[in-house]
mmCIF file of C-alpha atoms and ligand atoms in Angstrom:
data_model
loop_
_atom_site.group_PDB
_atom_site.id
_atom_site.type_symbol
_atom_site.label_atom_id
_atom_site.label_comp_id
_atom_site.label_asym_id
_atom_site.label_seq_id
_atom_site.Cartn_x
_atom_site.Cartn_y
_atom_site.Cartn_z
ATOM 1 C CA MET A 1 0.000 0.000 0.000
ATOM 2 C CA ARG A 2 1.249 3.503 -0.820
ATOM 3 C CA ARG A 3 1.956 5.544 2.303
ATOM 4 C CA LEU A 4 -0.279 8.589 2.705
ATOM 5 C CA ARG A 5 1.473 11.915 3.265
ATOM 6 C CA LEU A 6 0.695 12.858 6.857
ATOM 7 C CA ALA A 7 0.620 16.217 8.622
ATOM 8 C CA ILE A 8 0.399 16.276 12.411
ATOM 9 C CA LEU A 9 -1.072 19.449 13.935
ATOM 10 C CA ILE A 10 -0.088 20.280 17.489
ATOM 11 C CA SER A 11 -0.263 23.120 20.008
ATOM 12 C CA GLY A 12 2.046 22.023 22.806
ATOM 13 C CA ARG A 13 3.872 19.058 24.287
ATOM 14 C CA GLY A 14 3.360 16.747 21.330
ATOM 15 C CA SER A 15 3.496 13.373 23.070
ATOM 16 C CA ASN A 16 0.794 11.955 20.780
ATOM 17 C CA MET A 17 2.704 13.344 17.808
ATOM 18 C CA GLU A 18 5.754 11.478 19.063
ATOM 19 C CA SER A 19 3.842 8.207 19.214
ATOM 20 C CA LEU A 20 2.743 8.714 15.584
ATOM 21 C CA LEU A 21 6.288 9.571 14.477
ATOM 22 C CA HIS A 22 7.532 6.469 16.279
ATOM 23 C CA ALA A 23 4.981 4.209 14.541
ATOM 24 C CA ALA A 24 5.779 5.756 11.164
ATOM 25 C CA ARG A 25 9.437 4.781 11.455
ATOM 26 C CA ASP A 26 8.260 1.365 10.282
ATOM 27 C CA PRO A 27 8.379 1.576 6.466
ATOM 28 C CA ALA A 28 5.281 -0.641 6.358
ATOM 29 C CA TYR A 29 3.233 1.900 8.354
ATOM 30 C CA PRO A 30 0.562 3.372 6.020
ATOM 31 C CA ALA A 31 1.344 7.057 6.733
ATOM 32 C CA GLU A 32 4.526 9.016 6.143
ATOM 33 C CA PRO A 33 4.960 12.203 8.232
ATOM 34 C CA VAL A 34 5.825 15.089 5.910
ATOM 35 C CA LEU A 35 4.985 18.030 8.184
ATOM 36 C CA VAL A 36 4.401 18.923 11.825
ATOM 37 C CA LEU A 37 2.548 22.213 12.139
ATOM 38 C CA SER A 38 1.796 24.215 15.279
ATOM 39 C CA ASN A 39 -0.362 27.281 15.905
ATOM 40 C CA ARG A 40 2.028 28.106 18.761
ATOM 41 C CA PRO A 41 5.610 28.884 17.737
ATOM 42 C CA ASP A 42 6.840 27.878 21.237
ATOM 43 C CA ALA A 43 5.240 24.408 21.174
ATOM 44 C CA LYS A 44 7.704 21.929 22.652
ATOM 45 C CA GLY A 45 6.596 19.340 20.122
ATOM 46 C CA LEU A 46 8.127 21.365 17.282
ATOM 47 C CA LEU A 47 11.593 20.801 18.761
ATOM 48 C CA THR A 48 10.908 17.081 19.104
ATOM 49 C CA ALA A 49 9.764 16.866 15.474
ATOM 50 C CA GLU A 50 12.782 18.825 14.235
ATOM 51 C CA ALA A 51 15.097 16.525 16.173
ATOM 52 C CA ALA A 52 13.387 13.602 14.426
ATOM 53 C CA GLY A 53 14.136 15.199 11.050
ATOM 54 C CA ILE A 54 10.522 16.074 10.183
ATOM 55 C CA PRO A 55 9.823 19.422 8.448
ATOM 56 C CA VAL A 56 8.025 21.802 10.812
ATOM 57 C CA ALA A 57 5.941 24.956 10.411
ATOM 58 C CA ALA A 58 4.656 27.431 12.991
ATOM 59 C CA ILE A 59 1.683 29.602 12.086
ATOM 60 C CA ASP A 60 0.868 31.801 15.048
ATOM 61 C CA HIS A 61 -2.909 32.197 15.274
ATOM 62 C CA LYS A 62 -2.441 35.350 17.380
ATOM 63 C CA THR A 63 -1.078 37.174 14.319
ATOM 64 C CA TYR A 64 -4.543 36.883 12.768
ATOM 65 C CA GLY A 65 -6.528 38.251 15.724
ATOM 66 C CA LYS A 66 -10.155 37.160 15.422
ATOM 67 C CA ASP A 67 -9.881 36.294 11.735
ATOM 68 C CA ARG A 68 -9.969 32.500 12.021
ATOM 69 C CA GLU A 69 -10.355 31.943 8.302
ATOM 70 C CA ALA A 70 -7.265 34.000 7.449
ATOM 71 C CA PHE A 71 -5.280 31.851 9.890
ATOM 72 C CA GLU A 72 -6.764 28.691 8.431
ATOM 73 C CA TYR A 73 -6.185 29.867 4.861
ATOM 74 C CA HIS A 74 -2.470 30.029 5.659
ATOM 75 C CA VAL A 75 -2.581 26.599 7.356
ATOM 76 C CA ASP A 76 -4.480 25.105 4.393
ATOM 77 C CA ALA A 77 -2.029 26.568 1.867
ATOM 78 C CA THR A 78 0.930 25.231 3.862
ATOM 79 C CA LEU A 79 -0.601 21.748 4.047
ATOM 80 C CA ARG A 80 -1.386 21.714 0.331
ATOM 81 C CA GLY A 81 2.091 23.029 -0.465
ATOM 82 C CA ALA A 82 3.526 20.030 1.391
ATOM 83 C CA GLY A 83 1.304 17.624 -0.571
ATOM 84 C CA VAL A 84 -0.501 16.482 2.582
ATOM 85 C CA GLU A 85 -3.094 13.733 2.138
ATOM 86 C CA ILE A 86 -4.168 13.099 5.736
ATOM 87 C CA ILE A 87 -4.140 15.264 8.869
ATOM 88 C CA ALA A 88 -3.864 14.004 12.435
ATOM 89 C CA LEU A 89 -4.803 16.581 15.065
ATOM 90 C CA ALA A 90 -2.720 15.748 18.143
ATOM 91 C CA GLY A 91 -3.433 18.193 20.939
ATOM 92 C CA PHE A 92 -4.252 20.920 18.421
ATOM 93 C CA MET A 93 -6.226 23.322 20.592
ATOM 94 C CA ARG A 94 -7.916 25.530 17.985
ATOM 95 C CA VAL A 95 -11.502 24.985 16.951
ATOM 96 C CA LEU A 96 -11.572 24.731 13.153
ATOM 97 C CA THR A 97 -14.171 26.560 11.084
ATOM 98 C CA PRO A 98 -16.647 24.726 8.825
ATOM 99 C CA TRP A 99 -14.666 26.122 5.862
ATOM 100 C CA PHE A 100 -11.454 24.343 6.886
ATOM 101 C CA VAL A 101 -13.268 21.181 7.970
ATOM 102 C CA SER A 102 -15.070 20.935 4.618
ATOM 103 C CA ARG A 103 -11.720 21.306 2.802
ATOM 104 C CA TRP A 104 -10.366 18.246 4.675
ATOM 105 C CA GLU A 105 -13.461 16.220 5.537
ATOM 106 C CA GLY A 106 -12.707 12.505 5.300
ATOM 107 C CA ARG A 107 -8.998 13.301 5.499
ATOM 108 C CA MET A 108 -8.676 14.626 9.058
ATOM 109 C CA ILE A 109 -8.787 12.791 12.386
ATOM 110 C CA ASN A 110 -8.487 13.898 16.011
ATOM 111 C CA ILE A 111 -7.659 12.349 19.363
ATOM 112 C CA HIS A 112 -9.814 13.423 22.284
ATOM 113 C CA PRO A 113 -9.250 12.494 25.941
ATOM 114 C CA SER A 114 -12.699 11.118 26.773
ATOM 115 C CA LEU A 115 -14.999 8.294 25.829
ATOM 116 C CA LEU A 116 -16.995 10.243 23.249
ATOM 117 C CA PRO A 117 -19.832 11.123 23.009
ATOM 118 C CA LYS A 118 -19.208 11.862 26.699
ATOM 119 C CA HIS A 119 -17.308 15.015 27.653
ATOM 120 C CA LYS A 120 -16.730 16.890 24.418
ATOM 121 C CA GLY A 121 -14.582 20.014 24.751
ATOM 122 C CA LEU A 122 -12.170 20.840 27.567
ATOM 123 C CA ASP A 123 -11.476 19.568 31.133
ATOM 124 C CA THR A 124 -12.584 16.077 30.189
ATOM 125 C CA HIS A 125 -11.010 14.238 33.125
ATOM 126 C CA GLN A 126 -12.445 16.541 35.791
ATOM 127 C CA ARG A 127 -15.835 16.299 34.130
ATOM 128 C CA ALA A 128 -15.660 12.481 34.095
ATOM 129 C CA LEU A 129 -14.923 12.585 37.852
ATOM 130 C CA ASP A 130 -17.675 15.130 38.526
ATOM 131 C CA ALA A 131 -20.172 12.994 36.614
ATOM 132 C CA GLY A 132 -19.357 9.978 38.810
ATOM 133 C CA ASP A 133 -18.207 7.931 35.794
ATOM 134 C CA THR A 134 -16.608 4.567 36.557
ATOM 135 C CA GLU A 135 -14.405 4.628 33.504
ATOM 136 C CA ALA A 136 -12.604 7.195 31.394
ATOM 137 C CA GLY A 137 -10.572 6.954 28.218
ATOM 138 C CA CYS A 138 -9.781 8.383 24.831
ATOM 139 C CA SER A 139 -11.312 8.414 21.362
ATOM 140 C CA VAL A 140 -9.999 8.901 17.847
ATOM 141 C CA HIS A 141 -12.610 10.247 15.448
ATOM 142 C CA TRP A 142 -13.037 11.743 12.011
ATOM 143 C CA VAL A 143 -13.287 15.524 12.226
ATOM 144 C CA SER A 144 -16.657 16.959 11.229
ATOM 145 C CA ALA A 145 -18.133 20.439 11.576
ATOM 146 C CA GLY A 146 -19.452 19.774 15.123
ATOM 147 C CA VAL A 147 -16.664 19.922 17.716
ATOM 148 C CA ASP A 148 -15.692 16.368 18.838
ATOM 149 C CA GLU A 149 -18.734 14.984 17.025
ATOM 150 C CA GLY A 150 -17.364 13.104 14.024
ATOM 151 C CA GLU A 151 -17.638 9.357 13.526
ATOM 152 C CA ILE A 152 -15.556 7.403 16.036
ATOM 153 C CA ILE A 153 -12.749 5.267 14.622
ATOM 154 C CA SER A 154 -11.488 3.678 17.833
ATOM 155 C CA GLN A 155 -11.538 4.069 21.630
ATOM 156 C CA ALA A 156 -9.652 2.827 24.694
ATOM 157 C CA SER A 157 -10.866 2.901 28.283
ATOM 158 C CA VAL A 158 -9.323 2.824 31.758
ATOM 159 C CA PRO A 159 -11.003 2.444 35.166
ATOM 160 C CA ILE A 160 -11.578 5.441 37.399
ATOM 161 C CA LEU A 161 -10.182 4.541 40.814
ATOM 162 C CA PRO A 162 -11.076 5.834 44.282
ATOM 163 C CA GLY A 163 -9.080 8.970 45.092
ATOM 164 C CA ASP A 164 -8.450 9.822 41.430
ATOM 165 C CA THR A 165 -7.868 13.464 40.536
ATOM 166 C CA ALA A 166 -7.934 14.965 37.054
ATOM 167 C CA ASP A 167 -4.122 14.623 37.045
ATOM 168 C CA THR A 168 -3.961 10.970 38.083
ATOM 169 C CA LEU A 169 -6.658 10.151 35.559
ATOM 170 C CA ALA A 170 -4.888 12.057 32.790
ATOM 171 C CA ALA A 171 -1.706 10.136 33.631
ATOM 172 C CA ARG A 172 -3.601 6.834 33.285
ATOM 173 C CA VAL A 173 -5.300 7.806 30.015
ATOM 174 C CA LEU A 174 -2.267 9.304 28.229
ATOM 175 C CA PRO A 175 -0.370 6.011 27.678
ATOM 176 C CA GLU A 176 -3.605 4.615 26.218
ATOM 177 C CA GLU A 177 -3.730 7.579 23.830
ATOM 178 C CA HIS A 178 -0.194 6.803 22.716
ATOM 179 C CA LYS A 179 -1.148 3.190 21.951
ATOM 180 C CA LEU A 180 -4.510 4.031 20.380
ATOM 181 C CA TYR A 181 -3.546 6.835 18.006
ATOM 182 C CA PRO A 182 -1.122 4.959 15.730
ATOM 183 C CA LYS A 183 -3.605 2.068 15.399
ATOM 184 C CA ALA A 184 -6.525 4.393 14.676
ATOM 185 C CA LEU A 185 -4.514 6.389 12.138
ATOM 186 C CA ALA A 186 -3.665 3.142 10.336
ATOM 187 C CA LEU A 187 -7.397 2.298 10.221
ATOM 188 C CA ALA A 188 -8.159 5.770 8.842
ATOM 189 C CA CYS A 189 -5.502 5.342 6.142
ATOM 190 C CA ALA A 190 -7.034 1.997 5.166
ATOM 191 C CA GLN A 191 -10.458 3.635 4.819
ATOM 192 C CA ILE A 192 -9.021 6.389 2.617
ATOM 193 C CA ALA A 193 -7.074 3.872 0.523
ATOM 194 C CA GLU A 194 -10.312 1.978 -0.178
ATOM 195 C CA LYS A 195 -11.709 5.120 -1.797
ATOM 196 C CA LEU A 196 -8.624 5.931 -3.870
HETATM 197 C C1 LIG B 213 -3.888 14.956 24.764
HETATM 198 O O1 LIG B 213 -4.355 14.407 25.974
HETATM 199 C C2 LIG B 213 -5.010 15.056 23.752
HETATM 200 O O2 LIG B 213 -5.919 13.995 23.819
HETATM 201 C C3 LIG B 213 -5.656 16.345 24.172
HETATM 202 O O3 LIG B 213 -4.590 17.200 24.487
HETATM 203 C C4 LIG B 213 -3.489 16.416 24.954
HETATM 204 C C5 LIG B 213 -2.280 16.779 24.127
HETATM 205 O O4 LIG B 213 -1.134 16.166 24.641
HETATM 206 N N1 LIG B 213 -6.457 16.876 23.120
HETATM 207 C C6 LIG B 213 -7.546 17.606 23.318
HETATM 208 O O5 LIG B 213 -7.950 17.896 24.428
HETATM 209 C C7 LIG B 213 -8.257 18.049 22.066
HETATM 210 N N2 LIG B 213 -9.506 18.640 22.369
HETATM 211 P P1 LIG B 213 0.143 15.970 23.717
HETATM 212 O O6 LIG B 213 0.479 17.353 23.134
HETATM 213 O O7 LIG B 213 1.213 15.493 24.642
HETATM 214 O O8 LIG B 213 -0.206 14.983 22.633
#
């Protein structure tokens, strides 16, 4: 199978990005990272990607003020310039407009730290605790116009234990994210390849 040209979009630490880069070191992995892009020029993940020899780009959303589409136009042009075929959002903390989503629909996936459809948006672990949930987890889904609402590709769950805080729960979920995302991205690539 031909490897799809992958862009990973980040905003910070980039540990999920790292797990994707690690998986893609296998030449048989169905995606080939060609770009890591951040909306924050100081994102730690950019340094990690550079050290791994992956081309990086920083497009600071603050430069564009409230004009989300102007920011996204620049992101879109950069992705297309790099010949990107699939996007993995990995801790990318900007809500994307319907314009951008429609440009990449069926080609863009996201990882979210909850068992969707539960706890869309932010503060997912605290909200799982507040709701009295007995389990938490992470989901990888196709990105659609509704935030965290696209079709789910794959999920992983962990138990919520007595005495858990948002931090202890996040620490239990994160390793599951790192295992889940490369597998889910491979599934997404297979679905795209079927349509090619
Ligand atoms: C991850 O837990 C990811 O699921 C979450 O941000 C963290 C990024 O960590 N994403 C979202 O909350 C998206 N709404 P990382 O930069 O180390 O991958």
